[in-house]
């Protein structure tokens, strides 16, 4: 969800000059508040320092990408995954016997 929010912010920045102005004036928190970033990202995204908005965007992209990749790796697979194949295998062995 955070990557979608970042993409929306960056896309908007291409047509809305107030985004870059707000960044240059140090109002990044106001910008981020308009989008649905994961709470765990707020501190990192507000603490980023960059010379211009393009640099900020590149750094923010890396942070959000890494965060979402870490979230994916934390997801535990369902205990039912693979159970169907195991049941089918047992059934076929039973029918063969």
mmCIF file with all atom_site columns, C-alpha atoms in Angstrom:
data_model
loop_
_atom_site.group_PDB
_atom_site.id
_atom_site.type_symbol
_atom_site.label_atom_id
_atom_site.label_alt_id
_atom_site.label_comp_id
_atom_site.label_asym_id
_atom_site.label_entity_id
_atom_site.label_seq_id
_atom_site.pdbx_PDB_ins_code
_atom_site.Cartn_x
_atom_site.Cartn_y
_atom_site.Cartn_z
_atom_site.occupancy
_atom_site.B_iso_or_equiv
_atom_site.pdbx_formal_charge
_atom_site.auth_seq_id
_atom_site.auth_comp_id
_atom_site.auth_asym_id
_atom_site.auth_atom_id
_atom_site.pdbx_PDB_model_num
ATOM 1  C CA . UNK A 1 1  ? 0.000  0.000   0.000   1.00 0.00 ? 1  UNK A CA 1
ATOM 2  C CA . UNK A 1 2  ? 2.847  2.364   0.736   1.00 0.00 ? 2  UNK A CA 1
ATOM 3  C CA . UNK A 1 3  ? 4.352  1.910   -2.724  1.00 0.00 ? 3  UNK A CA 1
ATOM 4  C CA . UNK A 1 4  ? 0.999  2.814   -4.244  1.00 0.00 ? 4  UNK A CA 1
ATOM 5  C CA . UNK A 1 5  ? 0.883  5.936   -2.060  1.00 0.00 ? 5  UNK A CA 1
ATOM 6  C CA . UNK A 1 6  ? 4.426  6.894   -3.056  1.00 0.00 ? 6  UNK A CA 1
ATOM 7  C CA . UNK A 1 7  ? 3.651  6.395   -6.746  1.00 0.00 ? 7  UNK A CA 1
ATOM 8  C CA . UNK A 1 8  ? 0.601  8.605   -6.365  1.00 0.00 ? 8  UNK A CA 1
ATOM 9  C CA . UNK A 1 9  ? 2.640  11.329  -4.641  1.00 0.00 ? 9  UNK A CA 1
ATOM 10 C CA . UNK A 1 10 ? 5.381  11.183  -7.263  1.00 0.00 ? 10 UNK A CA 1
ATOM 11 C CA . UNK A 1 11 ? 2.891  11.189  -10.115 1.00 0.00 ? 11 UNK A CA 1
ATOM 12 C CA . UNK A 1 12 ? 1.133  14.179  -8.633  1.00 0.00 ? 12 UNK A CA 1
ATOM 13 C CA . UNK A 1 13 ? 4.452  15.983  -8.245  1.00 0.00 ? 13 UNK A CA 1
ATOM 14 C CA . UNK A 1 14 ? 4.907  15.857  -12.028 1.00 0.00 ? 14 UNK A CA 1
ATOM 15 C CA . UNK A 1 15 ? 1.840  18.032  -12.582 1.00 0.00 ? 15 UNK A CA 1
ATOM 16 C CA . UNK A 1 16 ? 1.377  19.871  -9.286  1.00 0.00 ? 16 UNK A CA 1
ATOM 17 C CA . UNK A 1 17 ? 4.142  22.368  -8.447  1.00 0.00 ? 17 UNK A CA 1
ATOM 18 C CA . UNK A 1 18 ? 2.874  22.740  -4.871  1.00 0.00 ? 18 UNK A CA 1
ATOM 19 C CA . UNK A 1 19 ? 4.364  19.323  -4.056  1.00 0.00 ? 19 UNK A CA 1
ATOM 20 C CA . UNK A 1 20 ? 7.906  20.450  -4.842  1.00 0.00 ? 20 UNK A CA 1
ATOM 21 C CA . UNK A 1 21 ? 7.288  23.796  -3.171  1.00 0.00 ? 21 UNK A CA 1
ATOM 22 C CA . UNK A 1 22 ? 6.109  22.100  0.014   1.00 0.00 ? 22 UNK A CA 1
ATOM 23 C CA . UNK A 1 23 ? 9.209  19.898  -0.014  1.00 0.00 ? 23 UNK A CA 1
ATOM 24 C CA . UNK A 1 24 ? 11.502 22.903  -0.496  1.00 0.00 ? 24 UNK A CA 1
ATOM 25 C CA . UNK A 1 25 ? 9.786  24.706  2.385   1.00 0.00 ? 25 UNK A CA 1
ATOM 26 C CA . UNK A 1 26 ? 10.306 21.724  4.692   1.00 0.00 ? 26 UNK A CA 1
ATOM 27 C CA . UNK A 1 27 ? 6.652  20.736  4.822   1.00 0.00 ? 27 UNK A CA 1
ATOM 28 C CA . UNK A 1 28 ? 7.206  17.109  3.886   1.00 0.00 ? 28 UNK A CA 1
ATOM 29 C CA . UNK A 1 29 ? 5.092  15.926  6.816   1.00 0.00 ? 29 UNK A CA 1
ATOM 30 C CA . UNK A 1 30 ? 2.092  17.768  5.385   1.00 0.00 ? 30 UNK A CA 1
ATOM 31 C CA . UNK A 1 31 ? 2.640  16.046  2.045   1.00 0.00 ? 31 UNK A CA 1
ATOM 32 C CA . UNK A 1 32 ? 2.972  12.596  3.515   1.00 0.00 ? 32 UNK A CA 1
ATOM 33 C CA . UNK A 1 33 ? -0.131 13.062  5.653   1.00 0.00 ? 33 UNK A CA 1
ATOM 34 C CA . UNK A 1 34 ? -2.239 13.169  2.501   1.00 0.00 ? 34 UNK A CA 1
ATOM 35 C CA . UNK A 1 35 ? -1.252 9.615   1.573   1.00 0.00 ? 35 UNK A CA 1
ATOM 36 C CA . UNK A 1 36 ? -1.615 6.215   3.207   1.00 0.00 ? 36 UNK A CA 1
ATOM 37 C CA . UNK A 1 37 ? 1.921  5.281   4.158   1.00 0.00 ? 37 UNK A CA 1
ATOM 38 C CA . UNK A 1 38 ? 2.516  2.507   6.657   1.00 0.00 ? 38 UNK A CA 1
ATOM 39 C CA . UNK A 1 39 ? 3.055  3.982   10.128  1.00 0.00 ? 39 UNK A CA 1
ATOM 40 C CA . UNK A 1 40 ? 6.446  2.271   10.337  1.00 0.00 ? 40 UNK A CA 1
ATOM 41 C CA . UNK A 1 41 ? 7.666  4.368   7.386   1.00 0.00 ? 41 UNK A CA 1
ATOM 42 C CA . UNK A 1 42 ? 6.743  7.790   8.735   1.00 0.00 ? 42 UNK A CA 1
ATOM 43 C CA . UNK A 1 43 ? 9.902  8.354   10.744  1.00 0.00 ? 43 UNK A CA 1
ATOM 44 C CA . UNK A 1 44 ? 12.192 7.336   7.902   1.00 0.00 ? 44 UNK A CA 1
ATOM 45 C CA . UNK A 1 45 ? 10.351 9.322   5.234   1.00 0.00 ? 45 UNK A CA 1
ATOM 46 C CA . UNK A 1 46 ? 10.217 12.483  7.319   1.00 0.00 ? 46 UNK A CA 1
ATOM 47 C CA . UNK A 1 47 ? 13.870 12.187  8.339   1.00 0.00 ? 47 UNK A CA 1
ATOM 48 C CA . UNK A 1 48 ? 15.163 11.880  4.767   1.00 0.00 ? 48 UNK A CA 1
ATOM 49 C CA . UNK A 1 49 ? 17.393 14.724  3.685   1.00 0.00 ? 49 UNK A CA 1
ATOM 50 C CA . UNK A 1 50 ? 17.916 15.507  0.018   1.00 0.00 ? 50 UNK A CA 1
ATOM 51 C CA . UNK A 1 51 ? 18.964 18.500  -2.035  1.00 0.00 ? 51 UNK A CA 1
ATOM 52 C CA . UNK A 1 52 ? 15.877 18.418  -4.218  1.00 0.00 ? 52 UNK A CA 1
ATOM 53 C CA . UNK A 1 53 ? 12.617 16.569  -4.593  1.00 0.00 ? 53 UNK A CA 1
ATOM 54 C CA . UNK A 1 54 ? 13.992 14.215  -7.267  1.00 0.00 ? 54 UNK A CA 1
ATOM 55 C CA . UNK A 1 55 ? 16.685 13.010  -4.843  1.00 0.00 ? 55 UNK A CA 1
ATOM 56 C CA . UNK A 1 56 ? 14.098 12.704  -2.092  1.00 0.00 ? 56 UNK A CA 1
ATOM 57 C CA . UNK A 1 57 ? 11.884 10.642  -4.381  1.00 0.00 ? 57 UNK A CA 1
ATOM 58 C CA . UNK A 1 58 ? 14.730 8.251   -5.224  1.00 0.00 ? 58 UNK A CA 1
ATOM 59 C CA . UNK A 1 59 ? 15.616 7.761   -1.557  1.00 0.00 ? 59 UNK A CA 1
ATOM 60 C CA . UNK A 1 60 ? 11.972 7.359   -0.554  1.00 0.00 ? 60 UNK A CA 1
ATOM 61 C CA . UNK A 1 61 ? 11.475 4.786   -3.297  1.00 0.00 ? 61 UNK A CA 1
ATOM 62 C CA . UNK A 1 62 ? 14.348 2.670   -1.941  1.00 0.00 ? 62 UNK A CA 1
ATOM 63 C CA . UNK A 1 63 ? 13.021 2.873   1.608   1.00 0.00 ? 63 UNK A CA 1
ATOM 64 C CA . UNK A 1 64 ? 9.454  1.978   0.657   1.00 0.00 ? 64 UNK A CA 1
ATOM 65 C CA . UNK A 1 65 ? 10.611 -0.801  -1.676  1.00 0.00 ? 65 UNK A CA 1
ATOM 66 C CA . UNK A 1 66 ? 12.823 -2.343  1.008   1.00 0.00 ? 66 UNK A CA 1
ATOM 67 C CA . UNK A 1 67 ? 10.067 -2.028  3.606   1.00 0.00 ? 67 UNK A CA 1
ATOM 68 C CA . UNK A 1 68 ? 7.509  -3.764  1.424   1.00 0.00 ? 68 UNK A CA 1
ATOM 69 C CA . UNK A 1 69 ? 9.980  -6.503  0.456   1.00 0.00 ? 69 UNK A CA 1
ATOM 70 C CA . UNK A 1 70 ? 10.650 -7.136  4.142   1.00 0.00 ? 70 UNK A CA 1
ATOM 71 C CA . UNK A 1 71 ? 6.910  -7.303  4.814   1.00 0.00 ? 71 UNK A CA 1
ATOM 72 C CA . UNK A 1 72 ? 6.516  -9.896  2.074   1.00 0.00 ? 72 UNK A CA 1
ATOM 73 C CA . UNK A 1 73 ? 9.244  -12.065 3.561   1.00 0.00 ? 73 UNK A CA 1
ATOM 74 C CA . UNK A 1 74 ? 7.594  -11.876 6.995   1.00 0.00 ? 74 UNK A CA 1
ATOM 75 C CA . UNK A 1 75 ? 4.339  -13.348 5.779   1.00 0.00 ? 75 UNK A CA 1
ATOM 76 C CA . UNK A 1 76 ? 3.999  -16.880 7.003   1.00 0.00 ? 76 UNK A CA 1
ATOM 77 C CA . UNK A 1 77 ? 2.472  -19.255 4.495   1.00 0.00 ? 77 UNK A CA 1
ATOM 78 C CA . UNK A 1 78 ? -0.843 -20.793 5.358   1.00 0.00 ? 78 UNK A CA 1
ATOM 79 C CA . UNK A 1 79 ? -0.580 -24.236 6.961   1.00 0.00 ? 79 UNK A CA 1
ATOM 80 C CA . UNK A 1 80 ? -3.027 -25.404 4.310   1.00 0.00 ? 80 UNK A CA 1
ATOM 81 C CA . UNK A 1 81 ? -0.554 -24.697 1.498   1.00 0.00 ? 81 UNK A CA 1
ATOM 82 C CA . UNK A 1 82 ? 0.517  -27.993 0.034   1.00 0.00 ? 82 UNK A CA 1
ATOM 83 C CA . UNK A 1 83 ? -2.056 -29.909 2.055   1.00 0.00 ? 83 UNK A CA 1
ATOM 84 C CA . UNK A 1 84 ? -4.221 -30.513 -0.987  1.00 0.00 ? 84 UNK A CA 1
ATOM 85 C CA . UNK A 1 85 ? -1.327 -32.080 -2.902  1.00 0.00 ? 85 UNK A CA 1
ATOM 86 C CA . UNK A 1 86 ? -0.497 -34.263 0.101   1.00 0.00 ? 86 UNK A CA 1
ATOM 87 C CA . UNK A 1 87 ? -4.099 -35.441 0.413   1.00 0.00 ? 87 UNK A CA 1
ATOM 88 C CA . UNK A 1 88 ? -4.275 -36.238 -3.285  1.00 0.00 ? 88 UNK A CA 1
ATOM 89 C CA . UNK A 1 89 ? -1.056 -38.234 -2.994  1.00 0.00 ? 89 UNK A CA 1
ATOM 90 C CA . UNK A 1 90 ? -2.396 -40.221 -0.022  1.00 0.00 ? 90 UNK A CA 1
ATOM 91 C CA . UNK A 1 91 ? -5.680 -40.895 -1.831  1.00 0.00 ? 91 UNK A CA 1
ATOM 92 C CA . UNK A 1 92 ? -3.948 -42.143 -4.948  1.00 0.00 ? 92 UNK A CA 1
ATOM 93 C CA . UNK A 1 93 ? -1.774 -44.490 -2.861  1.00 0.00 ? 93 UNK A CA 1
ATOM 94 C CA . UNK A 1 94 ? -4.869 -45.781 -1.060  1.00 0.00 ? 94 UNK A CA 1
ATOM 95 C CA . UNK A 1 95 ? -6.668 -46.405 -4.327  1.00 0.00 ? 95 UNK A CA 1
ATOM 96 C CA . UNK A 1 96 ? -3.661 -48.246 -5.728  1.00 0.00 ? 96 UNK A CA 1
ATOM 97 C CA . UNK A 1 97 ? -3.632 -50.568 -2.710  1.00 0.00 ? 97 UNK A CA 1
#
